[in-house]
Tab-separated table of C-alpha atoms in Angstrom:
chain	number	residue	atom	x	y	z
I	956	UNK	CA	5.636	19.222	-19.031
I	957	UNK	CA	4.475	17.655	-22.175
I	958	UNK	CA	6.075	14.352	-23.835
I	959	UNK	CA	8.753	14.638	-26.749
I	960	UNK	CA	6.839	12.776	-29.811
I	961	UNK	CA	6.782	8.864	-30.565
I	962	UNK	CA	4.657	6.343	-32.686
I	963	UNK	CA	2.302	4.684	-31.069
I	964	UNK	CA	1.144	0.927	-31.827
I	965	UNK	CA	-1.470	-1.026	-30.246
I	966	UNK	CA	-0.823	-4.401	-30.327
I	967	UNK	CA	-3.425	-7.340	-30.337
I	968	UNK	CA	-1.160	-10.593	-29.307
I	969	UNK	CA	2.137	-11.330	-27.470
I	970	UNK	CA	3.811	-12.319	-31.048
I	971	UNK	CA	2.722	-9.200	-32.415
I	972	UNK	CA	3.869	-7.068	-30.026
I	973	UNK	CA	7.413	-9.197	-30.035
I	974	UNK	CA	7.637	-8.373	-33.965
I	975	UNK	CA	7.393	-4.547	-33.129
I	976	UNK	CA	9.730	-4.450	-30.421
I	977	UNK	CA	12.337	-6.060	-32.702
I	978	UNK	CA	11.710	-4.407	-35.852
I	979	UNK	CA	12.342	-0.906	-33.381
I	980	UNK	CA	15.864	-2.218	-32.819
I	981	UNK	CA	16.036	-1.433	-29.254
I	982	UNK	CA	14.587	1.872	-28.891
I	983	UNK	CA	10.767	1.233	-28.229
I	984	UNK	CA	9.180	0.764	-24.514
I	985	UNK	CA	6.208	-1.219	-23.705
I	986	UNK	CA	2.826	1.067	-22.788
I	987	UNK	CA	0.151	-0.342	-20.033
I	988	UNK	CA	-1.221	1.305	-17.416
I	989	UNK	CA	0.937	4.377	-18.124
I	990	UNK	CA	1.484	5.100	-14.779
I	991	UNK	CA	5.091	5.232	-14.443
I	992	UNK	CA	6.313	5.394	-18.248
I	993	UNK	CA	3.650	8.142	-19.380
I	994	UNK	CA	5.338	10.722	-16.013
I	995	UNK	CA	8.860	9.488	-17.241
I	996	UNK	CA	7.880	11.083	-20.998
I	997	UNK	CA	6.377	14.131	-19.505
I	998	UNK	CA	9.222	14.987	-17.238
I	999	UNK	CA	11.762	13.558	-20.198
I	1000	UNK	CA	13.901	11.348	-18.253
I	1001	UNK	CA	13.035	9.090	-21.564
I	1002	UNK	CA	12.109	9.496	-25.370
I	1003	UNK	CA	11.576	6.188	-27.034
I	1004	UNK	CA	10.740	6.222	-30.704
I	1005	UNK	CA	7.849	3.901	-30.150
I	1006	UNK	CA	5.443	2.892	-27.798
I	1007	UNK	CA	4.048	-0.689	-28.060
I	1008	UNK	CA	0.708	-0.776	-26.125
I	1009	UNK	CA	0.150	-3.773	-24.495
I	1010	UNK	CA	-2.461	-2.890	-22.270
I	1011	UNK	CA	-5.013	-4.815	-24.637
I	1012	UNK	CA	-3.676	-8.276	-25.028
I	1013	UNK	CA	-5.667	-11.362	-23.460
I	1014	UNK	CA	-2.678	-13.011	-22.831
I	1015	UNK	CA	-1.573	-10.827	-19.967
I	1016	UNK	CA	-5.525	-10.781	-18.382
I	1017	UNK	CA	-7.131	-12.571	-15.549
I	1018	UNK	CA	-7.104	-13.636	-12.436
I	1019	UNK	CA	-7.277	-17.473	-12.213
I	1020	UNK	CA	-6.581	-20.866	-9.783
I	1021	UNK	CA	-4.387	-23.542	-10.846
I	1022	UNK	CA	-2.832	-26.799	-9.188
I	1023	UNK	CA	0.476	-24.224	-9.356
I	1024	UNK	CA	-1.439	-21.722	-7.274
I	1025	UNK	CA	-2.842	-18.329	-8.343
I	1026	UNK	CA	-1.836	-16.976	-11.406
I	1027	UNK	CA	-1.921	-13.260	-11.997
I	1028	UNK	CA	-1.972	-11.468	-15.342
I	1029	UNK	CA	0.438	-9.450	-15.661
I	1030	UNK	CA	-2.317	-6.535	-16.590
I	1031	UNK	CA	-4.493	-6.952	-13.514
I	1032	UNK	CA	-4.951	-3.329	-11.944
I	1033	UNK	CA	-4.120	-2.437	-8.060
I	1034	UNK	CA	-8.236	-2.139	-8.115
I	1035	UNK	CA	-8.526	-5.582	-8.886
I	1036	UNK	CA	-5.460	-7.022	-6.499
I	1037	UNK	CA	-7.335	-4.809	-3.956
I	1038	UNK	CA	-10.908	-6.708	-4.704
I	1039	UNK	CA	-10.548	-9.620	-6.315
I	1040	UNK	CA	-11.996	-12.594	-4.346
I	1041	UNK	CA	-9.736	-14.974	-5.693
I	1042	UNK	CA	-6.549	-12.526	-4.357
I	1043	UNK	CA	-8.037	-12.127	-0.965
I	1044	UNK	CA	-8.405	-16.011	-0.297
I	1045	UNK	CA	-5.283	-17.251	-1.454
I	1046	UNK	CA	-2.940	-14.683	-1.373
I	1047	UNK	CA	-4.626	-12.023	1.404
I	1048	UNK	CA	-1.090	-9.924	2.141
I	1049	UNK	CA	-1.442	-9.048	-1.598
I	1050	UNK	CA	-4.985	-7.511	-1.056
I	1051	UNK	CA	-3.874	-6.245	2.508
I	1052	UNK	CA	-0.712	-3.887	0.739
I	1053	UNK	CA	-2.934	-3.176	-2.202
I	1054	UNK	CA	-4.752	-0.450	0.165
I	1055	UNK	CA	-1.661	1.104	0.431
I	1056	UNK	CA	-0.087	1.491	-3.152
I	1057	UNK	CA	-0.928	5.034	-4.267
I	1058	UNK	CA	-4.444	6.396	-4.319
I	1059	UNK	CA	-7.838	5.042	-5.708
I	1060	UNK	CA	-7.743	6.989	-8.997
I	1061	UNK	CA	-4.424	5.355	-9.671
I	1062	UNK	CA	-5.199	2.195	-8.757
I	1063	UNK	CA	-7.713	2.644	-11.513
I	1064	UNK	CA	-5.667	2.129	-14.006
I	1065	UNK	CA	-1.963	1.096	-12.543
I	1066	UNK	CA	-1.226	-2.344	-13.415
I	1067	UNK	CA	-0.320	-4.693	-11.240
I	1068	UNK	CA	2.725	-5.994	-13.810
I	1069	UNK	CA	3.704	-2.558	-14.378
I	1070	UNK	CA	4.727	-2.024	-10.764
I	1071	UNK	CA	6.772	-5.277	-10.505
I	1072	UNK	CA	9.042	-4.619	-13.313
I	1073	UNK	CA	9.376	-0.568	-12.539
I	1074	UNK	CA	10.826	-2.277	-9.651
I	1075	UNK	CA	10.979	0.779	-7.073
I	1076	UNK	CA	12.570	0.018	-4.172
I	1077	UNK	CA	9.565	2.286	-2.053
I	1078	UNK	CA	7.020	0.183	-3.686
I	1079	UNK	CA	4.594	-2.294	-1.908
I	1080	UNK	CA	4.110	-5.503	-4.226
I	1081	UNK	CA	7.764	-6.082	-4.695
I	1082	UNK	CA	8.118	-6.519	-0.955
I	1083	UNK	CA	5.019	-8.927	-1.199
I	1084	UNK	CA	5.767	-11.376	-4.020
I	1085	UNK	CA	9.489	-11.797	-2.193
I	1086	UNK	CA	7.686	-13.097	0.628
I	1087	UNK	CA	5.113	-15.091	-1.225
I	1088	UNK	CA	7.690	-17.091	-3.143
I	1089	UNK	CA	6.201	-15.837	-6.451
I	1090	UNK	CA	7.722	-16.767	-9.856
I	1091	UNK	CA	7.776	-14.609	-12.962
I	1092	UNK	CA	6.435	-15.643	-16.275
I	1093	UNK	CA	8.358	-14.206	-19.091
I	1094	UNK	CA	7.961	-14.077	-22.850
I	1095	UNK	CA	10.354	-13.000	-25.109
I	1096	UNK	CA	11.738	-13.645	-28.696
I	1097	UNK	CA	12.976	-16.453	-27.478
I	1098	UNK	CA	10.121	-18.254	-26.131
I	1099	UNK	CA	8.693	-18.048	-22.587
I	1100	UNK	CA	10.988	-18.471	-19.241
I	1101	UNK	CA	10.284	-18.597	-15.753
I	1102	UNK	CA	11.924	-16.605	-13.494
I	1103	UNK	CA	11.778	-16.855	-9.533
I	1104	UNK	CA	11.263	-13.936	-7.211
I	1105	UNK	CA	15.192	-14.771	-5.368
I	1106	UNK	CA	16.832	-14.046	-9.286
I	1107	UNK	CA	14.061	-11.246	-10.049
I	1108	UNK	CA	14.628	-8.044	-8.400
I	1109	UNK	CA	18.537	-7.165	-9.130
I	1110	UNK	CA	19.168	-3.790	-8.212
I	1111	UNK	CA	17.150	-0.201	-8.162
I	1112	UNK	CA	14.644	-0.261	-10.973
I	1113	UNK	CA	16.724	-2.955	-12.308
I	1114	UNK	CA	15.052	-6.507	-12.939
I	1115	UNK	CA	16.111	-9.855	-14.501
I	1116	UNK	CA	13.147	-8.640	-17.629
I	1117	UNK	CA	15.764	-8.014	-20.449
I	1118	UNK	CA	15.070	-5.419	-23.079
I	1119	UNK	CA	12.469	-6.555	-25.214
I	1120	UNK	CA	10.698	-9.135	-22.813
I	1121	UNK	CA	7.216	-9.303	-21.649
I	1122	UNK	CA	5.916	-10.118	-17.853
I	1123	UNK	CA	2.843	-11.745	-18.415
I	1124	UNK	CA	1.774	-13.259	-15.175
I	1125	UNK	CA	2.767	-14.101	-12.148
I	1126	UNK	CA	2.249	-17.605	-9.832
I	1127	UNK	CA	1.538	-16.947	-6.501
I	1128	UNK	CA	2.421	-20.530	-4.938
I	1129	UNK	CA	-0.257	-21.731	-3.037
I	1130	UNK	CA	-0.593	-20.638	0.866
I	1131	UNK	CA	0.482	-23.321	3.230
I	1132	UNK	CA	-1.853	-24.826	5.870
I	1133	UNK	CA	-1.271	-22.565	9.586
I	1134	UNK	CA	-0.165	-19.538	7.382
I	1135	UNK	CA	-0.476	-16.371	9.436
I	1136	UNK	CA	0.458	-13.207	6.942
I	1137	UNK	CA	0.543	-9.545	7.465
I	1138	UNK	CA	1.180	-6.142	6.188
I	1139	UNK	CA	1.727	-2.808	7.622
I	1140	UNK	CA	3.750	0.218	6.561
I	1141	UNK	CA	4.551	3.445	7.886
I	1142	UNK	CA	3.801	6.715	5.678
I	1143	UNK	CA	3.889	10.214	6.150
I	1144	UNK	CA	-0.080	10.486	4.761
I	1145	UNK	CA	-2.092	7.609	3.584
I	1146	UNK	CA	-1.052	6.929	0.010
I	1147	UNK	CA	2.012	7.950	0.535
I	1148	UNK	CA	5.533	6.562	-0.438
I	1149	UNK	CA	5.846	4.660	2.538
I	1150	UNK	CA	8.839	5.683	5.073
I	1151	UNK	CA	9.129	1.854	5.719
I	1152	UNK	CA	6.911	-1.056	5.295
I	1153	UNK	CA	7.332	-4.928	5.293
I	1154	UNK	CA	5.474	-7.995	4.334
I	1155	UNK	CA	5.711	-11.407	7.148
I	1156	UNK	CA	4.877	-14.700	6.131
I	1157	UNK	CA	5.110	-17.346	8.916
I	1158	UNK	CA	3.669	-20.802	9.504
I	1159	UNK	CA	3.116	-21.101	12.982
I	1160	UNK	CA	2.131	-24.584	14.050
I	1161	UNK	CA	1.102	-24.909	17.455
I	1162	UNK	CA	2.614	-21.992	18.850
I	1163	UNK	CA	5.821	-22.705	16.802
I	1164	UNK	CA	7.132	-21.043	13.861
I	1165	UNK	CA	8.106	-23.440	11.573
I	1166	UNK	CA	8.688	-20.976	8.268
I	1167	UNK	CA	9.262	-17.437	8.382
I	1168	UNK	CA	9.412	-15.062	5.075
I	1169	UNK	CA	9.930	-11.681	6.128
I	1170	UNK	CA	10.436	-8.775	3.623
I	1171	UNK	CA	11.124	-4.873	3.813
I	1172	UNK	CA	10.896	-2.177	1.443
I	1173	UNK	CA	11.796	1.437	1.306
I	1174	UNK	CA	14.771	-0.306	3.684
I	1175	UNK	CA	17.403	-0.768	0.474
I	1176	UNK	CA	17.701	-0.601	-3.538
I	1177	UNK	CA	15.586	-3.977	-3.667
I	1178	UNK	CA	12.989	-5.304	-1.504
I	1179	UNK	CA	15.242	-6.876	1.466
I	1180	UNK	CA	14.813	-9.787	2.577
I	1181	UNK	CA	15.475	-9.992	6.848
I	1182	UNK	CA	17.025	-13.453	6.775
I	1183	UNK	CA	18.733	-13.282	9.995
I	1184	UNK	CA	15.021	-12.232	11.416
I	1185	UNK	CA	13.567	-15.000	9.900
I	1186	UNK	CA	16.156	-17.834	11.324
I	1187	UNK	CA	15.546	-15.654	14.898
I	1188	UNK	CA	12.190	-16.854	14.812
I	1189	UNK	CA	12.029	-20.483	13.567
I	1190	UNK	CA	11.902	-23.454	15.546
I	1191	UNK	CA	10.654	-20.934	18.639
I	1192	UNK	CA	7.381	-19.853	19.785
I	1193	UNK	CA	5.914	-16.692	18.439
I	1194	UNK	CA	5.793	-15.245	21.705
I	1195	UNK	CA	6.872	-11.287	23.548
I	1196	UNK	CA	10.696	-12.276	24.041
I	1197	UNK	CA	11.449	-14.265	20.509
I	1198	UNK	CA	9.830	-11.083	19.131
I	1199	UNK	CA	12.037	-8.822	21.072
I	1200	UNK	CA	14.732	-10.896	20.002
I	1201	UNK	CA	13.775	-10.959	15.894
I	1202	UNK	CA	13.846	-6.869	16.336
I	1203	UNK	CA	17.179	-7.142	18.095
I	1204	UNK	CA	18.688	-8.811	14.645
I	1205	UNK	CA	16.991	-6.391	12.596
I	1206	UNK	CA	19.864	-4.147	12.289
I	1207	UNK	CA	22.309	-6.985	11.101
I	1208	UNK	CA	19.968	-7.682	8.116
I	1209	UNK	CA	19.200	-3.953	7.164
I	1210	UNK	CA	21.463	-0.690	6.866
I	1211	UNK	CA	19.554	1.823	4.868
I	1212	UNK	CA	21.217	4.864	3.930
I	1213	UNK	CA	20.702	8.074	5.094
I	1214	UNK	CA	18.728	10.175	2.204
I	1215	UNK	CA	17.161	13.583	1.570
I	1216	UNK	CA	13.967	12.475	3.822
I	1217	UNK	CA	15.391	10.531	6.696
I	1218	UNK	CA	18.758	9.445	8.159
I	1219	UNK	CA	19.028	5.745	7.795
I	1220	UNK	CA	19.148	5.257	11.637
I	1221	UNK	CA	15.448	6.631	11.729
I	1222	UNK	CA	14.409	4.259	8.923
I	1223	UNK	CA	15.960	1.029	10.697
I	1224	UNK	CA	14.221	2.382	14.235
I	1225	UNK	CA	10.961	2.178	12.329
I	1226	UNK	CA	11.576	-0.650	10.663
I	1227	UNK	CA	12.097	-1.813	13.572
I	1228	UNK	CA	8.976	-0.722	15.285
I	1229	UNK	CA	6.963	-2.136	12.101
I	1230	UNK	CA	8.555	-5.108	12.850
I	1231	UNK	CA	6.987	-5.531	16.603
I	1232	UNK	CA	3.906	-4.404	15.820
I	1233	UNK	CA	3.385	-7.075	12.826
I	1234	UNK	CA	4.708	-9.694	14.772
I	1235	UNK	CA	2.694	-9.178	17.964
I	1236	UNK	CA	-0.533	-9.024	15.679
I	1237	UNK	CA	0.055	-12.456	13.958
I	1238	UNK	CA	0.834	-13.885	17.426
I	1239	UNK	CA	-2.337	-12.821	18.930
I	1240	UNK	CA	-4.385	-14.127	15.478
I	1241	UNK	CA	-5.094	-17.563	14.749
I	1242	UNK	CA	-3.921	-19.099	11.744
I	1243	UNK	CA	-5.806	-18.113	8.509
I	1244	UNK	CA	-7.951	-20.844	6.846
I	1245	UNK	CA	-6.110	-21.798	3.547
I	1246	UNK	CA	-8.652	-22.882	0.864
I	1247	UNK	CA	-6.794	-26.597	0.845
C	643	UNK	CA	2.374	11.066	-36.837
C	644	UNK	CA	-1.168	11.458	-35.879
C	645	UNK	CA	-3.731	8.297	-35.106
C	646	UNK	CA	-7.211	8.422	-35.926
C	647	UNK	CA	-8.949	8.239	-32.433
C	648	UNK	CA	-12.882	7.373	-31.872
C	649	UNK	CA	-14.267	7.756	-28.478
C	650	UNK	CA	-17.664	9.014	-26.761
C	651	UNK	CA	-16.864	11.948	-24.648
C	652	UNK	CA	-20.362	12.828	-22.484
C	653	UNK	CA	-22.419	10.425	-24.213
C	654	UNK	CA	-21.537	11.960	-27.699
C	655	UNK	CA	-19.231	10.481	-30.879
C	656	UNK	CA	-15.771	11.488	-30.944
C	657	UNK	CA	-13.598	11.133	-34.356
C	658	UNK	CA	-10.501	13.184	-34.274
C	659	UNK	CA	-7.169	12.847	-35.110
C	660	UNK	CA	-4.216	13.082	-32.201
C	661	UNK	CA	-0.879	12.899	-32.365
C	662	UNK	CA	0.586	9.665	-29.803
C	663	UNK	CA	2.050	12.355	-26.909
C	664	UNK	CA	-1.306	13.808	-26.635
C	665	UNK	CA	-2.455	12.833	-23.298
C	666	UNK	CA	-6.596	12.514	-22.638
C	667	UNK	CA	-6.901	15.766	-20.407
C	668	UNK	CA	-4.779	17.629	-23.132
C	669	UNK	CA	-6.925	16.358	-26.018
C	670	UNK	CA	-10.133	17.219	-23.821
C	671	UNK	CA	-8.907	20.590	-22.854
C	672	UNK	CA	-7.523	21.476	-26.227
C	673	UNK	CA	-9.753	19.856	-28.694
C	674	UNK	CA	-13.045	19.384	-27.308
C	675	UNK	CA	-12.709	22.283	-25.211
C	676	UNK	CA	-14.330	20.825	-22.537
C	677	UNK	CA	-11.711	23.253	-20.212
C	678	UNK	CA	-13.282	21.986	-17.052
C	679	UNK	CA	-11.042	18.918	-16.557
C	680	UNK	CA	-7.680	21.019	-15.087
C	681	UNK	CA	-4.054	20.251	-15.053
C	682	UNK	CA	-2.219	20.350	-12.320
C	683	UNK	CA	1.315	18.646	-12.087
C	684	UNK	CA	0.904	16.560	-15.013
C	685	UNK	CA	2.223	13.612	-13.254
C	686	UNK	CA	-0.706	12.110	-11.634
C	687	UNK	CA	-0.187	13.524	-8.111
C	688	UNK	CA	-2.483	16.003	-7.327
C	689	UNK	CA	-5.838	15.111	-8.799
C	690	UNK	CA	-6.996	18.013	-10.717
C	691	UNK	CA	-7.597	16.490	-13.910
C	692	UNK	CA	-9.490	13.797	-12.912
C	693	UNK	CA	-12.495	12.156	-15.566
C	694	UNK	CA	-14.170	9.154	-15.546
C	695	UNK	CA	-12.772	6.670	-18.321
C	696	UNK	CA	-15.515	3.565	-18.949
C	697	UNK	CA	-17.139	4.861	-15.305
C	698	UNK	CA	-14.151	4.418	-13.266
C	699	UNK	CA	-12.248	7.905	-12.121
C	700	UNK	CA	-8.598	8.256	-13.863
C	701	UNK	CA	-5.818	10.707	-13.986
C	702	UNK	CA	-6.926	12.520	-17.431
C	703	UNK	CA	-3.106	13.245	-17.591
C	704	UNK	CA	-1.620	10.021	-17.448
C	705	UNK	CA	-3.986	8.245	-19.996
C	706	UNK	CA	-2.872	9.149	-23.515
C	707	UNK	CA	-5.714	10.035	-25.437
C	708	UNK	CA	-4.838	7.249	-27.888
C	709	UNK	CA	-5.357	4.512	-24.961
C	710	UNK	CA	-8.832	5.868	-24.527
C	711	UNK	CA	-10.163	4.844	-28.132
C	712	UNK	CA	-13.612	3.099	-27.836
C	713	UNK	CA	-13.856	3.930	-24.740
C	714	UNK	CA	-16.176	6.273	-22.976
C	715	UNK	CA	-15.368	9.503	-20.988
C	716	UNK	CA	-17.525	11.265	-18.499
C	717	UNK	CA	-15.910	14.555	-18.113
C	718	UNK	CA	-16.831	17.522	-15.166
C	719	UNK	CA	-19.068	19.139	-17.616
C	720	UNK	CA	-21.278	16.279	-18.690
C	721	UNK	CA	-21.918	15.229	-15.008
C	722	UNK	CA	-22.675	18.378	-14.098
C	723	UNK	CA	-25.001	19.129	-17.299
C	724	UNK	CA	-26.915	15.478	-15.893
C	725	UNK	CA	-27.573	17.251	-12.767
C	726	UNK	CA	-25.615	13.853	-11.147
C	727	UNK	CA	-23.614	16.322	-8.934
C	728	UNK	CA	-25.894	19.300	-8.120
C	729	UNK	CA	-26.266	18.519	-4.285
C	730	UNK	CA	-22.950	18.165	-3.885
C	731	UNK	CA	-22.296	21.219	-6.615
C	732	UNK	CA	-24.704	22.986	-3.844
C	733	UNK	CA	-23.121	21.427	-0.600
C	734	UNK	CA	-19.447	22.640	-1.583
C	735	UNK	CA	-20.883	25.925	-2.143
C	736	UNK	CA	-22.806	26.589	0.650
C	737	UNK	CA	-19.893	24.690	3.151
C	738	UNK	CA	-17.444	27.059	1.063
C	739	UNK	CA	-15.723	23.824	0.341
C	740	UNK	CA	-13.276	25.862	-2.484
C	741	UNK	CA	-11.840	28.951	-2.514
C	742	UNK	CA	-9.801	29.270	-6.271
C	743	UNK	CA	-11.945	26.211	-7.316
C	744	UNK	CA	-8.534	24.681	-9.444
C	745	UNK	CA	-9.375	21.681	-7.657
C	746	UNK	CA	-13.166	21.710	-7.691
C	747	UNK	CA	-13.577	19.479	-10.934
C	748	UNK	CA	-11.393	16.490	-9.384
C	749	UNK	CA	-12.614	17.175	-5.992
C	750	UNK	CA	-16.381	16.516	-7.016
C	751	UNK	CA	-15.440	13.597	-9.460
C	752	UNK	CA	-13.573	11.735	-6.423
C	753	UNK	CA	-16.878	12.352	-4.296
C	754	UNK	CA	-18.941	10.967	-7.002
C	755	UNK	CA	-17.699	8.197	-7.107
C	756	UNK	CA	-17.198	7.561	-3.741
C	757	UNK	CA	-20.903	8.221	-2.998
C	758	UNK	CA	-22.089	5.575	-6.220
C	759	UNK	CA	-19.640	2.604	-5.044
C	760	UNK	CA	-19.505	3.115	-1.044
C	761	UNK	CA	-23.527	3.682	0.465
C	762	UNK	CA	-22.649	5.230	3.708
C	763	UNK	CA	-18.633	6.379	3.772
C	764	UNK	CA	-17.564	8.181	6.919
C	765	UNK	CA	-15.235	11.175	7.630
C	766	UNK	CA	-12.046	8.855	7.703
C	767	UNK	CA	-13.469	6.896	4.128
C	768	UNK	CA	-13.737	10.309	2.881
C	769	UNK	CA	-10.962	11.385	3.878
C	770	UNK	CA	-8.884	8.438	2.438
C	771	UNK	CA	-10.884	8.427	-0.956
C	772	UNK	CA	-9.642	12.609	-1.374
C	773	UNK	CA	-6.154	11.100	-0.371
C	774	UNK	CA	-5.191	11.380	-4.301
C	775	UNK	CA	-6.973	15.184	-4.189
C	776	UNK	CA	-4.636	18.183	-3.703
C	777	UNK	CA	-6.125	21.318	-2.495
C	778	UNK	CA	-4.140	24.314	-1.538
C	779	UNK	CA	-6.867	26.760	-0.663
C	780	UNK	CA	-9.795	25.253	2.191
C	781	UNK	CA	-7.545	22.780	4.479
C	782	UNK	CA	-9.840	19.649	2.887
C	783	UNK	CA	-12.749	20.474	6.436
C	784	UNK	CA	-14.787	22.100	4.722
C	785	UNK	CA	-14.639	19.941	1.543
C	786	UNK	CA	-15.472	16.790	3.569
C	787	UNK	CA	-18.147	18.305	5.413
C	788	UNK	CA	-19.943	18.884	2.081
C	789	UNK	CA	-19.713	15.420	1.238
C	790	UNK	CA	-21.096	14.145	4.444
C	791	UNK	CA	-23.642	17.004	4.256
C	792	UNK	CA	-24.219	15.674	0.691
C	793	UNK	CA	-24.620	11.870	1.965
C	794	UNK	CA	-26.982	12.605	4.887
C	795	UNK	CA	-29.383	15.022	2.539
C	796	UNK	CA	-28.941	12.022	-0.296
C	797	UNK	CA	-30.053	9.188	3.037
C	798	UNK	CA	-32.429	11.759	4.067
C	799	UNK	CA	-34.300	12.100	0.860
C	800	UNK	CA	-34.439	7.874	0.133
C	801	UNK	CA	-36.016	7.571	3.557
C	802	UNK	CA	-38.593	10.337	2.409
């Protein structure tokens, strides 16, 4: 199917594009990568008057290290997560899911911001950025805001970004000394929605854990967050029966609900099984070396 | 509403006009006539129309040919004019790696590129590279057996 017609403007700064939105009065969406909002037009599920194409401003570019910890624009494509040095030292479970968002010629071109604020409950880097800790960077008419990952993701393809704001970047904290991170998801095909997949984050200090993020998605309408997992495993070595034990809570933290591809039963079994098998690798691995 | 648009489409000069909706395999197809880039499902899931935007591969459907402006496009027809795909044009033939051949353009741009960024990919590299390539005719065997046919005559011929 073929998009219903709109304007089209390209716009070369943040202010710029901030005047267009608000002389649209409501009714224009932002244009990057295209990747979701360019299928949404063809299939008609919108029709804005106006697309604002933000895909060229500098502002929303780059890859860089701070004293806050990596900052990533908000334009950055799942190539570049997937490849970028800088991404695989200081924030490695984002270039570990990266493989597994979509397929190379989309990665091409999919933006790294555009996923986060399509917010898909199926998708990857949601999932990862929960369990990183990392905090939105927001610009809008009224100036620039912060927003942290706990008050980001709201509901299904619903985030804290109100109509009219811009993500430009966002801080990855930086990595912890004895971090030990991984990422694993179970799909149908590669490339694939997944079926299940999860994100752990644990600090594991001689044989201890001492912090424990652990985040799901494809489990719920947001990425979820296995809280009761992660207080199963602190303060106790990461070792066979605490592991057992963590996968025993599971089920109190998640209850997906049965859908067109799987009862929600199946989902929490894998979940479950994703679960062991992340765990068991980070307890045979030593910790990774942070770049303190 | 239509936008002037300047690009280079196989190393030539584009300046045309296109209306916003129009998306880059649309304005290739339709325009430039260049018919070899295909459409598919239009929603960047099964690979067909496939170009290379600024050298990198891209769903031609998903790109609106307004996003594209001073960039440059490498479409099916001008690699194959360069002669940058004929062993592989000759491998898929001769492995009968396509039947209806609606899938042939995106199949070969996919290999491509795989064989310029990745020296020595094997089955399971090619395999996952083809992950975003839909065919509904050869079962995909045959079409990775020409590109590892492809990749040992290409290894064969450097050591030459």
């Amino acid at each position: 199917m073929k998009p219903p017609p709109f304007d089209y403007q390209l716009a070369d700064s943040v202010s710029q594009a901030l005047d267009l939105y608000a002389r649209s009065e409501g009714d224009a969406l932002w244009l990057a990568g295209g990747h979701s909002i360019v299928p949404s037009l063809a299939l008609r599920l919108q029709a804005p008057s106006l697309l604002i194409d933000i895909s060229r401003l500098p502002e929303l570019m780059g890859i860089t290290l701070t004293e806050e910890g990596l900052r990533i624009g908000a334009l950055a494509t799942h190539a570049q997560i997937l490849s970028d040095p800088l991404v695989r030292t200081h924030a490695p479970l984002l270039s570990e899911a990266a493989a597994h968002v979509a397929h190379p010629a989309i990665r091409n071109r999919a933006t790294f911001g555009g996923n986060l604020v399509l917010a898909d409950p199926a998708s990857e880097f949601p999932a990862v950025v929960r369990c990183l800790d990392a905090v939105f960077d927001i610009v809008g008419p009224e100036g620039a805001r912060q927003v942290g990952v706990e008050d980001f993701f709201l509901d299904l393809f619903t985030t804290a970004l109100e109509p009219g704001e811009i993500l430009r970047s966002v801080l990855i904290p930086p990595a912890p000394a004895s971090l030990r991170c991984g990422f694993d998801e179970l799909a149908r095909r590669h490339g694939d929605f997944a079926m299940v997949g999860a994100a752990v984050w644990l600090v594991v200090a001689e044989g201890v854990t001492t912090e424990a993020r652990i985040c799901f998605h494809s489990v719920g309408p947001t990425p979820m967050r296995a809280t009761l997992v992660e207080e199963a495993l602190r303060g106790r070595p990461l070792a066979a029966d605490e592991i057992n034990a963590a996968q025993a809570v599971l089920g109190n933290d998640l209850d997906p609900a049965d859908d067109v591809t799987l009862p929600g039963a199946t989902r929490l079994h894998l979940a479950r099984v994703l679960l062991g098998r992340i765990l068991h690798r980070l307890a045979g691995q030593t910790a990774m070396e942070t770049a303190a | 509403m239509t936008l002037p648009l300047h690009l280079t489409v196989n190393g030539q000069s584009v300046a045309e006009h296109v209306e916003p909706r129009t998306s880059l395999a649309d304005f290739l197809r339709d325009r430039l006539r260049l018919t070899g880039t295909h459409l598919g499902c239009e929603m960047g899931v099964c690979g067909a129309c496939l170009v290379l935007l600024d050298g990198k591969p891209v769903h031609g459907c998903l790109v609106l040919a307004v996003q594209a402006a001073g960039s440059e496009v490498q479409t099916i027809e001008g690699l194959a004019e360069s002669g940058a795909l004929a062993d592989l044009q000759r491998a898929f033939h001769e492995r009968n790696a396509l039947q209806c051949g609606y899938c042939t353009p995106g199949m070969l741009i996919t290999a491509h590129s795989l064989l310029e960024t990745t020296p020595a990919p094997d089955r399971g590299e090619i395999r996952t590279a083809l992950s975003g390539n839909f065919c509904r005719c050869t079962g995909y065997e045959s079409i990775v057996d020409a590109i590892a046919v492809t990749i040992e005559r290409r290894a064969e011929g450097a050591g030459a």
